[in-house]
């Protein structure tokens, strides 16, 4: 028998970046907000053993317990989907801060092209640039409309950067803090890319170049360049994350509370309105119902989609007919690149998650695609994130996999290897989608989310072209041996690639082609909001966090407006 709790104004499901932003903005306006987080409370003070690579980067202590909740996966509809039983291609965060705790801190604004990709591509190249099976569409919002929210997120996070990229959209203000240190390795990349006629710039970073107080009065420390960012929390409080910014801001209002170990399994509804959520205490397995005037799904991409599906809210996407929107347009990221082996030794062990330089000359539509068999592109970067000893062992081709030669090559090349990598756009395809699994269930008896995904011809062409460009840069940098990344064939969920999953709850201007409007308000349930990278109609050539943060501020504005006026916001 479920215990029904007192009604609140707003309940959020998940307390990471999106949940924290919604909570902070709504609580500042006087709304009573409850955040439900299935993980545990934690803070920067808990990361006293943060430099334990085995504990955090190999054993994934900050990540989701897959024995309780996971997904099933297959490459195509004619295969049987099987559970993902250990972390692989992407890492699902859990606990206060979510993935915002263990991210690298690379913070980007998607390009103006991204938000109007269908219209701009058709206008320039014609409607038949890509075959019909690519389900490309505009986002229902423009870069200029979203710019104020980008600006707000960057000021909350204190992002360190420089406005020297000619391909970006117009900014309303400079970055809050200067760019990070331009190390000798980054200068090598800068010289090479400049020689090739490109425009390098320092990567926008949430590892801050200097101490900063944000507009809400939260203090963020300066980065120590220790090299332990991705998969780790920051014990210095120098990598901006929800638990040192928006979460304390929300708590300080007195209008916000968090319930930990609270796993939501259903969004409750009556007619065309949601009434709250049902959740289990993960320790006692007690069942609760949390009523609310507004429900905001702020968990990870996969879980937001799953909750809508199990709650039977919206029309599930059918790849056979193309009907339905829920689960549609799942996208990932394509990772072209090249490594170079040098004669001289270099300092590769110090760094930070977003210490890097980038070129955007091959991102978005910055270059002509008229004679190419793909659209979009990738940001190409050299990052100095810290080569940790367990996971870092770069070796030239044809090195034996064991023995004296292996050991010698490992020692020789650890400080003599650099890489240029791309974050490549992922264009949606009719056969890449999410649905519910008909066989497997989680620890609470709820069907698992089923993911069907494979690389496409578009992906393979983009990867090949951008790998060639990366190899040219590495050659210009003076490497004695250059090795491009191997061509991609079928997607493999086992080796780690990137935690940049998108789509499934896409936004748009038309309820027939999207799940939510441009305030992230559900088309069918006006007091339900869904926010995260699941709103992306495709994935761009960057890390998604900055764009997710902007959408969260847009959503928060919508929740506040709805609480005052009601009705559809568009």
Coordinates of C-alpha atoms in Angstrom, one line a residue:
X1 CA 0.0 0.0 0.0
X2 CA 1.6 3.3 -1.1
X3 CA 1.8 6.2 1.4
X4 CA 0.5 9.4 -0.1
X5 CA 2.6 12.4 0.9
X6 CA 1.7 16.1 1.1
X7 CA 1.2 17.9 -2.2
X8 CA 3.9 20.3 -3.4
X9 CA 4.1 22.9 -6.2
X10 CA 6.8 21.1 -8.2
X11 CA 8.4 17.7 -8.1
X12 CA 11.5 16.9 -10.1
X13 CA 12.7 13.4 -10.9
X14 CA 16.5 13.4 -10.6
X15 CA 18.8 16.0 -9.0
X16 CA 21.6 16.7 -11.5
X17 CA 22.1 19.8 -13.6
X18 CA 18.5 20.0 -14.9
X19 CA 16.9 19.1 -11.6
X20 CA 19.1 21.5 -9.8
X21 CA 18.4 24.4 -12.2
X22 CA 14.6 23.8 -12.1
X23 CA 14.7 23.7 -8.3
X24 CA 16.8 26.8 -7.8
X25 CA 14.8 29.0 -10.2
X26 CA 11.4 27.8 -8.9
X27 CA 12.3 27.9 -5.3
X28 CA 13.6 31.5 -5.7
X29 CA 10.1 32.4 -6.9
X30 CA 8.5 30.9 -3.8
X31 CA 7.4 27.6 -5.2
X32 CA 7.7 24.6 -2.9
X33 CA 9.9 22.0 -4.7
X34 CA 10.8 18.4 -3.9
X35 CA 13.6 16.7 -5.7
X36 CA 13.5 12.9 -5.9
X37 CA 17.0 11.3 -6.3
X38 CA 17.4 7.5 -6.4
X39 CA 21.1 7.8 -5.5
X40 CA 22.7 9.1 -2.3
X41 CA 23.7 12.5 -1.0
X42 CA 27.3 13.5 -1.6
X43 CA 29.5 16.7 -1.7
X44 CA 33.0 17.7 -2.6
X45 CA 34.0 16.8 0.9
X46 CA 33.2 13.1 0.1
X47 CA 35.9 13.0 -2.6
X48 CA 38.9 12.7 -0.3
X49 CA 39.9 9.6 -2.3
X50 CA 39.1 11.2 -5.6
X51 CA 42.5 10.3 -7.2
X52 CA 41.8 6.6 -6.8
X53 CA 41.7 5.7 -10.5
X54 CA 40.7 2.1 -9.9
X55 CA 37.8 2.9 -7.6
X56 CA 36.2 5.6 -9.7
X57 CA 37.5 5.3 -13.3
X58 CA 37.7 1.5 -13.5
X59 CA 35.1 0.3 -11.0
X60 CA 32.7 3.2 -11.6
X61 CA 31.8 4.0 -8.0
X62 CA 29.8 7.1 -9.0
X63 CA 27.7 5.3 -11.5
X64 CA 24.3 3.6 -11.6
X65 CA 23.9 0.1 -10.1
X66 CA 23.1 -2.0 -13.2
X67 CA 22.0 -5.0 -11.2
X68 CA 18.9 -3.0 -10.3
X69 CA 18.3 -0.9 -13.4
X70 CA 19.8 -1.1 -16.9
X71 CA 18.8 -1.2 -20.6
X72 CA 18.6 -3.8 -23.2
X73 CA 20.4 -3.3 -26.5
X74 CA 20.4 -4.5 -30.1
X75 CA 21.8 -3.2 -33.4
X76 CA 18.7 -3.9 -35.5
X77 CA 15.1 -4.9 -35.2
X78 CA 15.7 -8.4 -36.4
X79 CA 18.0 -9.1 -33.4
X80 CA 17.1 -10.1 -29.9
X81 CA 17.9 -7.3 -27.4
X82 CA 20.0 -8.3 -24.3
X83 CA 20.7 -6.5 -21.1
X84 CA 23.7 -4.3 -20.7
X85 CA 25.1 -6.0 -17.5
X86 CA 28.2 -3.7 -17.0
X87 CA 29.1 -0.2 -17.9
X88 CA 30.5 0.1 -21.4
X89 CA 29.9 2.6 -24.2
X90 CA 28.4 5.2 -21.9
X91 CA 28.4 5.8 -18.1
X92 CA 25.1 6.4 -16.3
X93 CA 25.5 8.6 -13.2
X94 CA 23.7 8.2 -10.0
X95 CA 23.5 10.3 -6.8
X96 CA 23.4 14.0 -6.1
X97 CA 24.8 15.8 -9.1
X98 CA 24.2 12.9 -11.5
X99 CA 26.4 13.0 -14.6
X100 CA 27.2 16.6 -13.7
X101 CA 29.5 15.3 -11.0
X102 CA 31.6 13.0 -13.1
X103 CA 31.7 15.1 -16.4
X104 CA 34.9 16.5 -17.9
X105 CA 33.6 20.0 -17.9
X106 CA 33.7 20.8 -21.6
X107 CA 30.9 23.3 -22.0
X108 CA 29.6 24.2 -25.5
X109 CA 26.8 26.1 -27.1
X110 CA 25.3 24.2 -30.1
X111 CA 25.7 26.1 -33.4
X112 CA 22.9 28.2 -34.9
X113 CA 22.9 25.6 -37.7
X114 CA 22.0 22.8 -35.2
X115 CA 18.7 24.4 -34.2
X116 CA 17.5 24.9 -37.8
X117 CA 19.4 22.0 -39.4
X118 CA 16.6 20.7 -41.6
X119 CA 15.6 24.1 -43.0
X120 CA 19.2 25.3 -43.5
X121 CA 20.3 22.0 -45.1
X122 CA 17.4 21.9 -47.5
X123 CA 17.8 25.6 -48.4
X124 CA 21.5 25.1 -49.3
X125 CA 21.7 21.6 -50.6
X126 CA 18.1 20.6 -51.5
X127 CA 15.7 18.3 -49.7
X128 CA 17.3 15.2 -51.1
X129 CA 20.8 15.7 -49.6
X130 CA 20.2 12.8 -47.3
X131 CA 17.9 9.8 -48.0
X132 CA 14.4 9.8 -46.5
X133 CA 15.3 7.3 -43.8
X134 CA 17.2 10.1 -42.0
X135 CA 14.6 11.7 -39.7
X136 CA 16.1 15.2 -39.7
X137 CA 14.1 18.0 -38.2
X138 CA 14.4 21.5 -36.8
X139 CA 14.2 22.0 -33.0
X140 CA 11.4 24.5 -32.8
X141 CA 13.7 27.1 -31.4
X142 CA 16.5 29.2 -32.8
X143 CA 20.0 29.9 -31.4
X144 CA 19.1 33.6 -30.9
X145 CA 16.0 32.6 -28.9
X146 CA 18.1 30.3 -26.7
X147 CA 21.1 32.7 -26.3
X148 CA 19.9 34.4 -23.1
X149 CA 19.6 31.0 -21.4
X150 CA 23.1 29.9 -22.6
X151 CA 24.4 33.2 -21.1
X152 CA 22.7 32.5 -17.8
X153 CA 24.0 28.9 -17.5
X154 CA 27.6 30.1 -18.3
X155 CA 27.4 32.7 -15.6
X156 CA 26.0 30.2 -13.1
X157 CA 28.8 27.8 -13.9
X158 CA 31.5 30.5 -14.3
X159 CA 32.7 29.0 -17.6
X160 CA 36.3 29.9 -18.6
X161 CA 36.7 30.7 -22.3
X162 CA 37.4 33.1 -25.1
X163 CA 35.2 34.4 -27.9
X164 CA 37.6 33.7 -30.8
X165 CA 35.7 31.2 -32.8
X166 CA 34.3 32.8 -36.0
X167 CA 31.7 30.0 -36.5
X168 CA 29.8 30.5 -33.2
X169 CA 26.5 32.3 -32.9
X170 CA 26.5 35.9 -31.5
X171 CA 27.1 36.2 -27.7
X172 CA 25.4 38.8 -25.5
X173 CA 28.4 38.9 -23.1
X174 CA 31.9 37.6 -22.7
X175 CA 32.7 34.4 -20.7
X176 CA 32.6 35.0 -17.0
X177 CA 36.3 33.9 -16.5
X178 CA 39.3 33.8 -18.8
X179 CA 40.4 30.7 -20.7
X180 CA 42.6 28.1 -19.0
X181 CA 46.3 27.9 -19.4
X182 CA 47.6 27.5 -22.9
X183 CA 50.2 24.8 -22.3
X184 CA 53.2 24.0 -24.5
X185 CA 51.2 21.0 -25.9
X186 CA 48.2 23.2 -26.8
X187 CA 50.6 25.7 -28.4
X188 CA 51.9 22.9 -30.6
X189 CA 48.2 22.2 -31.8
X190 CA 47.6 26.0 -32.2
X191 CA 50.7 26.4 -34.4
X192 CA 49.8 23.4 -36.6
X193 CA 46.2 24.3 -37.1
X194 CA 47.1 27.9 -37.8
X195 CA 49.6 26.8 -40.4
X196 CA 46.9 24.8 -42.1
X197 CA 44.7 27.9 -42.3
X198 CA 42.3 27.0 -39.5
X199 CA 41.1 29.1 -36.5
X200 CA 42.1 27.5 -33.1
X201 CA 40.7 28.7 -29.8
X202 CA 40.7 27.6 -26.2
X203 CA 38.0 25.2 -25.2
X204 CA 35.2 26.6 -23.0
X205 CA 35.7 25.0 -19.6
X206 CA 33.9 24.3 -16.4
X207 CA 37.3 23.7 -14.8
X208 CA 37.7 27.3 -13.8
X209 CA 40.8 29.3 -14.6
X210 CA 40.3 31.4 -11.5
X211 CA 38.1 31.5 -8.4
X212 CA 34.6 32.8 -9.1
X213 CA 31.5 33.8 -7.3
X214 CA 28.4 33.2 -9.4
X215 CA 25.2 35.5 -9.5
X216 CA 23.6 33.3 -6.8
X217 CA 26.6 33.9 -4.4
X218 CA 28.0 30.4 -4.8
X219 CA 31.8 30.1 -4.7
X220 CA 33.7 28.0 -7.3
X221 CA 37.5 27.4 -6.8
X222 CA 40.3 27.6 -9.3
X223 CA 41.4 24.4 -11.1
X224 CA 44.6 22.7 -9.8
X225 CA 45.3 20.8 -13.1
X226 CA 45.4 17.5 -11.3
X227 CA 44.1 15.5 -14.3
X228 CA 41.3 13.7 -12.4
X229 CA 38.0 15.1 -13.8
X230 CA 36.1 12.7 -15.9
X231 CA 34.6 9.9 -13.8
X232 CA 35.6 11.7 -10.6
X233 CA 34.1 14.4 -8.4
X234 CA 36.3 17.4 -7.7
X235 CA 37.5 17.7 -4.0
X236 CA 38.7 21.2 -4.7
X237 CA 35.3 22.4 -5.8
X238 CA 37.0 23.7 -9.0
X239 CA 35.0 21.7 -11.5
X240 CA 31.5 23.3 -11.6
X241 CA 28.8 20.8 -10.7
X242 CA 25.3 21.0 -9.4
X243 CA 26.1 20.2 -5.8
X244 CA 28.3 23.3 -5.5
X245 CA 26.0 25.7 -7.5
X246 CA 22.3 25.3 -8.1
X247 CA 21.5 22.7 -5.4
X248 CA 22.8 24.9 -2.5
X249 CA 21.1 27.9 -4.1
X250 CA 17.8 26.0 -4.1
X251 CA 18.3 24.8 -0.5
X252 CA 19.1 28.3 0.8
X253 CA 15.6 29.5 -0.1
X254 CA 14.0 27.2 2.4
X255 CA 11.6 26.1 -0.3
X256 CA 13.4 23.0 -1.5
X257 CA 14.0 19.5 -0.1
X258 CA 15.6 16.4 -1.6
X259 CA 14.6 12.9 -0.9
X260 CA 17.4 10.4 -1.6
X261 CA 17.1 6.7 -2.4
X262 CA 13.8 7.6 -4.1
X263 CA 13.4 5.7 -7.4
X264 CA 10.4 6.9 -9.4
X265 CA 8.6 4.2 -11.4
X266 CA 5.5 6.0 -12.7
X267 CA 4.1 9.4 -13.5
X268 CA 0.6 9.5 -12.1
X269 CA -2.2 11.1 -14.3
X270 CA -5.9 11.8 -14.5
X271 CA -7.3 12.8 -17.8
X272 CA -5.1 15.3 -19.5
X273 CA -3.1 16.3 -16.4
X274 CA -0.4 14.6 -14.3
X275 CA -1.0 14.5 -10.6
X276 CA 2.4 13.4 -9.2
X277 CA 4.7 10.5 -9.2
X278 CA 5.0 7.1 -7.6
X279 CA 8.3 6.0 -6.2
X280 CA 10.1 3.4 -4.1
X281 CA 12.6 3.9 -1.3
X282 CA 15.5 1.9 -2.6
X283 CA 16.6 0.9 0.9
X284 CA 13.3 -0.2 2.5
X285 CA 11.3 -0.8 -0.7
X286 CA 8.5 1.3 0.8
X287 CA 6.2 2.7 -1.8
X288 CA 5.2 6.4 -1.9
X289 CA 3.0 8.8 -4.0
X290 CA 4.2 12.4 -4.2
X291 CA 1.4 14.6 -5.5
X292 CA 2.4 17.8 -7.2
X293 CA 0.9 20.7 -9.3
X294 CA 3.8 20.3 -11.8
X295 CA 6.0 17.3 -12.6
X296 CA 9.4 17.8 -14.2
X297 CA 11.3 14.9 -15.5
X298 CA 15.0 15.8 -15.0
X299 CA 16.7 12.4 -14.9
X300 CA 19.0 11.1 -17.6
X301 CA 18.0 10.8 -21.3
X302 CA 17.1 7.1 -21.1
X303 CA 15.2 7.2 -17.9
X304 CA 13.1 10.3 -18.9
X305 CA 11.9 8.4 -22.0
X306 CA 11.3 5.2 -20.0
X307 CA 9.1 7.0 -17.4
X308 CA 6.9 8.4 -20.2
X309 CA 6.6 5.0 -21.8
X310 CA 5.7 3.0 -18.7
X311 CA 3.3 5.8 -17.7
X312 CA 1.6 5.6 -21.1
X313 CA 2.0 9.3 -21.8
X314 CA 2.4 10.1 -25.5
X315 CA 2.4 7.9 -28.6
X316 CA 5.3 5.5 -28.9
X317 CA 7.4 5.7 -32.1
X318 CA 6.8 3.0 -34.6
X319 CA 9.8 2.6 -37.0
X320 CA 7.7 0.6 -39.5
X321 CA 5.2 3.4 -40.1
X322 CA 7.1 6.4 -38.8
X323 CA 4.1 7.3 -36.6
X324 CA 4.5 8.4 -33.0
X325 CA 7.2 10.5 -31.4
X326 CA 8.2 9.0 -28.0
X327 CA 11.5 7.2 -28.4
X328 CA 12.2 8.7 -31.8
X329 CA 15.5 10.2 -33.0
X330 CA 17.8 8.5 -30.6
X331 CA 21.3 9.7 -31.5
X332 CA 24.8 9.2 -30.1
X333 CA 28.1 10.7 -31.2
X334 CA 30.7 9.9 -33.8
X335 CA 34.4 10.0 -32.7
X336 CA 36.9 10.5 -35.6
X337 CA 40.5 11.3 -34.7
X338 CA 44.2 10.4 -35.0
X339 CA 47.1 9.8 -32.6
X340 CA 50.7 10.8 -33.1
X341 CA 53.9 9.3 -31.7
X342 CA 56.8 11.7 -31.1
X343 CA 60.5 11.5 -30.3
X344 CA 60.5 14.1 -27.5
X345 CA 59.0 13.6 -24.1
X346 CA 56.0 15.8 -23.0
X347 CA 54.1 16.5 -19.8
X348 CA 50.9 14.5 -20.5
X349 CA 50.1 13.5 -16.9
X350 CA 48.9 16.9 -15.7
X351 CA 45.8 18.5 -17.1
X352 CA 42.1 19.1 -16.6
X353 CA 38.9 17.7 -18.2
X354 CA 38.4 20.7 -20.4
X355 CA 41.9 21.9 -20.9
X356 CA 42.2 22.0 -24.7
X357 CA 42.2 23.8 -28.0
X358 CA 39.7 23.3 -30.7
X359 CA 38.9 24.1 -34.4
X360 CA 35.4 24.4 -35.7
X361 CA 36.4 24.7 -39.4
X362 CA 34.8 21.2 -40.0
X363 CA 31.8 21.5 -37.6
X364 CA 28.2 22.2 -38.5
X365 CA 28.0 23.7 -42.0
X366 CA 31.3 25.7 -41.7
X367 CA 32.6 23.9 -44.8
X368 CA 30.8 23.1 -48.1
X369 CA 29.1 19.7 -48.2
X370 CA 28.0 19.9 -51.8
X371 CA 30.3 17.1 -53.0
X372 CA 30.3 15.1 -49.7
X373 CA 28.0 12.2 -48.8
X374 CA 27.2 13.5 -45.3
X375 CA 26.1 16.6 -43.6
X376 CA 27.3 18.4 -40.4
X377 CA 30.8 17.5 -39.0
X378 CA 32.8 17.7 -35.8
X379 CA 34.7 19.9 -33.5
X380 CA 38.4 18.8 -33.6
X381 CA 40.3 19.2 -30.4
X382 CA 43.5 18.4 -28.6
X383 CA 42.8 18.0 -24.9
X384 CA 45.3 17.6 -22.1
X385 CA 43.1 15.8 -19.6
X386 CA 45.8 13.9 -17.7
X387 CA 47.0 10.5 -18.8
X388 CA 46.2 8.3 -15.8
X389 CA 48.4 5.2 -15.4
X390 CA 45.9 2.4 -15.4
X391 CA 43.8 3.3 -18.5
X392 CA 46.6 5.1 -20.5
X393 CA 48.9 2.9 -22.5
X394 CA 49.3 4.3 -26.0
X395 CA 51.2 2.0 -28.3
X396 CA 52.3 2.2 -32.0
X397 CA 50.9 -0.3 -34.5
X398 CA 52.3 -3.8 -34.6
X399 CA 53.6 -3.6 -31.0
X400 CA 53.4 -7.1 -29.4
X401 CA 50.6 -7.4 -26.8
X402 CA 52.9 -8.8 -24.1
X403 CA 56.6 -9.3 -23.2
X404 CA 59.7 -7.3 -23.2
X405 CA 58.9 -5.3 -26.4
X406 CA 55.5 -4.5 -25.1
X407 CA 56.9 -3.2 -21.8
X408 CA 59.6 -1.1 -23.6
X409 CA 57.1 0.5 -26.0
X410 CA 54.7 1.2 -23.1
X411 CA 57.4 3.1 -21.1
X412 CA 58.7 4.8 -24.3
X413 CA 55.4 6.1 -25.6
X414 CA 53.5 7.1 -22.4
X415 CA 55.0 10.6 -22.5
X416 CA 55.5 10.8 -26.3
X417 CA 52.0 10.4 -27.6
X418 CA 49.3 13.0 -28.4
X419 CA 45.9 12.7 -30.0
X420 CA 43.5 14.9 -31.9
X421 CA 39.9 13.8 -31.5
X422 CA 36.5 14.9 -32.9
X423 CA 33.1 15.0 -31.3
X424 CA 31.1 14.2 -34.5
X425 CA 27.4 14.9 -35.1
X426 CA 25.0 12.1 -35.0
X427 CA 22.1 12.4 -37.5
X428 CA 18.9 10.5 -36.5
X429 CA 17.8 7.5 -38.6
X430 CA 14.4 5.8 -38.6
X431 CA 15.8 2.6 -37.2
X432 CA 17.6 4.2 -34.3
X433 CA 15.1 4.5 -31.4
X434 CA 14.0 3.5 -27.9
X435 CA 11.1 1.5 -26.7
X436 CA 10.2 -0.8 -23.8
X437 CA 11.6 -4.4 -23.7
X438 CA 9.0 -7.1 -23.7
X439 CA 11.1 -9.6 -21.7
X440 CA 13.4 -8.0 -19.1
X441 CA 12.4 -6.0 -16.1
X442 CA 14.2 -4.0 -13.4
X443 CA 14.3 -4.6 -9.6
X444 CA 10.9 -3.0 -9.2
X445 CA 9.1 -5.0 -11.9
X446 CA 9.2 -2.3 -14.5
X447 CA 10.1 -3.2 -18.1
X448 CA 13.6 -2.1 -19.1
X449 CA 14.2 0.4 -21.8
X450 CA 15.2 -1.2 -25.1
X451 CA 17.7 0.6 -27.3
X452 CA 18.0 -0.2 -31.0
X453 CA 21.0 1.6 -32.5
X454 CA 23.6 1.2 -35.2
X455 CA 26.0 3.5 -37.1
X456 CA 24.8 4.6 -40.5
X457 CA 26.4 5.4 -43.9
X458 CA 26.2 9.1 -42.8
X459 CA 28.2 8.3 -39.7
X460 CA 30.8 6.2 -41.5
X461 CA 31.3 8.9 -44.2
X462 CA 31.7 11.7 -41.5
X463 CA 34.1 9.6 -39.5
X464 CA 36.3 8.8 -42.5
X465 CA 36.5 12.5 -43.6
X466 CA 37.2 14.0 -40.2
X467 CA 39.7 11.3 -39.3
X468 CA 41.7 12.3 -42.4
X469 CA 41.6 15.9 -41.3
X470 CA 42.7 15.0 -37.8
X471 CA 45.6 13.0 -39.3
X472 CA 46.7 16.0 -41.3
X473 CA 46.8 18.1 -38.2
X474 CA 48.9 15.5 -36.3
X475 CA 51.3 15.3 -39.3
X476 CA 51.7 19.1 -39.2
X477 CA 52.4 18.9 -35.4
X478 CA 55.5 16.8 -36.2
X479 CA 54.6 13.3 -35.2
X480 CA 57.0 10.7 -36.5
X481 CA 54.1 8.2 -36.8
X482 CA 50.5 9.1 -37.3
X483 CA 47.7 6.6 -36.8
X484 CA 44.1 7.5 -37.7
X485 CA 41.2 5.9 -35.9
X486 CA 40.0 2.7 -37.5
X487 CA 36.9 3.0 -39.7
X488 CA 33.6 2.3 -37.9
X489 CA 31.3 -0.5 -39.0
X490 CA 28.7 -1.7 -36.5
X491 CA 28.2 0.1 -33.1
X492 CA 29.5 -1.9 -30.2
X493 CA 28.0 -1.1 -26.8
X494 CA 30.9 -2.8 -24.9
X495 CA 33.9 -0.4 -25.1
X496 CA 33.6 3.1 -23.7
X497 CA 33.0 5.8 -26.3
X498 CA 31.1 8.8 -24.8
X499 CA 28.2 9.5 -22.5
X500 CA 26.5 11.8 -25.0
X501 CA 23.2 10.0 -25.6
X502 CA 20.4 12.2 -27.0
X503 CA 16.9 12.0 -28.4
X504 CA 13.7 10.1 -27.5
X505 CA 11.8 13.0 -26.0
X506 CA 12.5 15.5 -28.7
X507 CA 11.4 19.1 -28.8
X508 CA 9.7 20.9 -31.7
X509 CA 7.1 23.2 -33.0
X510 CA 4.6 20.5 -34.0
X511 CA 3.0 17.9 -31.7
X512 CA 2.9 15.5 -34.6
X513 CA 6.7 15.4 -34.8
X514 CA 7.8 16.1 -31.2
X515 CA 7.2 15.2 -27.6
X516 CA 7.5 18.6 -26.0
X517 CA 7.3 22.2 -27.1
X518 CA 10.1 24.7 -26.9
X519 CA 9.5 25.3 -23.2
X520 CA 9.9 21.5 -22.8
X521 CA 6.2 21.3 -21.8
X522 CA 4.6 18.0 -22.9
X523 CA 2.1 18.5 -25.7
X524 CA -0.4 16.1 -24.2
X525 CA -0.1 17.0 -20.5
X526 CA 0.3 20.7 -19.9
X527 CA 1.6 20.4 -16.3
X528 CA 4.3 17.9 -17.3
X529 CA 7.8 19.1 -18.4
X530 CA 10.6 16.9 -19.7
X531 CA 14.1 18.4 -19.9
X532 CA 17.5 17.0 -20.9
X533 CA 19.5 15.9 -23.9
X534 CA 16.6 13.7 -24.8
X535 CA 15.1 16.9 -26.2
X536 CA 17.7 17.1 -28.9
X537 CA 16.3 16.3 -32.4
X538 CA 19.9 15.2 -33.4
X539 CA 23.3 15.4 -31.7
X540 CA 25.7 18.0 -32.7
X541 CA 29.5 18.3 -32.8
X542 CA 30.0 19.1 -29.1
X543 CA 29.5 17.9 -25.6
X544 CA 25.7 18.4 -24.9
X545 CA 25.9 19.9 -21.3
X546 CA 25.9 23.6 -22.1
X547 CA 22.9 23.2 -24.4
X548 CA 21.1 21.1 -21.8
X549 CA 21.8 23.8 -19.2
X550 CA 20.3 26.4 -21.5
X551 CA 17.2 24.3 -22.1
X552 CA 16.8 23.8 -18.3
X553 CA 16.8 27.5 -17.7
X554 CA 14.2 27.9 -20.5
X555 CA 12.2 25.1 -19.0
X556 CA 12.4 26.7 -15.5
X557 CA 11.0 29.9 -16.9
X558 CA 8.1 27.9 -18.4
X559 CA 7.4 26.1 -15.2
X560 CA 7.2 29.4 -13.3
X561 CA 5.0 30.9 -16.0
X562 CA 2.7 27.9 -16.0
X563 CA 2.4 28.0 -12.2
X564 CA 1.1 31.6 -12.5
X565 CA -1.0 31.4 -15.6
X566 CA -1.6 27.7 -16.6
X567 CA -2.3 26.5 -20.1
X568 CA -0.1 25.8 -23.0
X569 CA 3.0 28.1 -23.2
X570 CA 3.1 28.2 -27.0

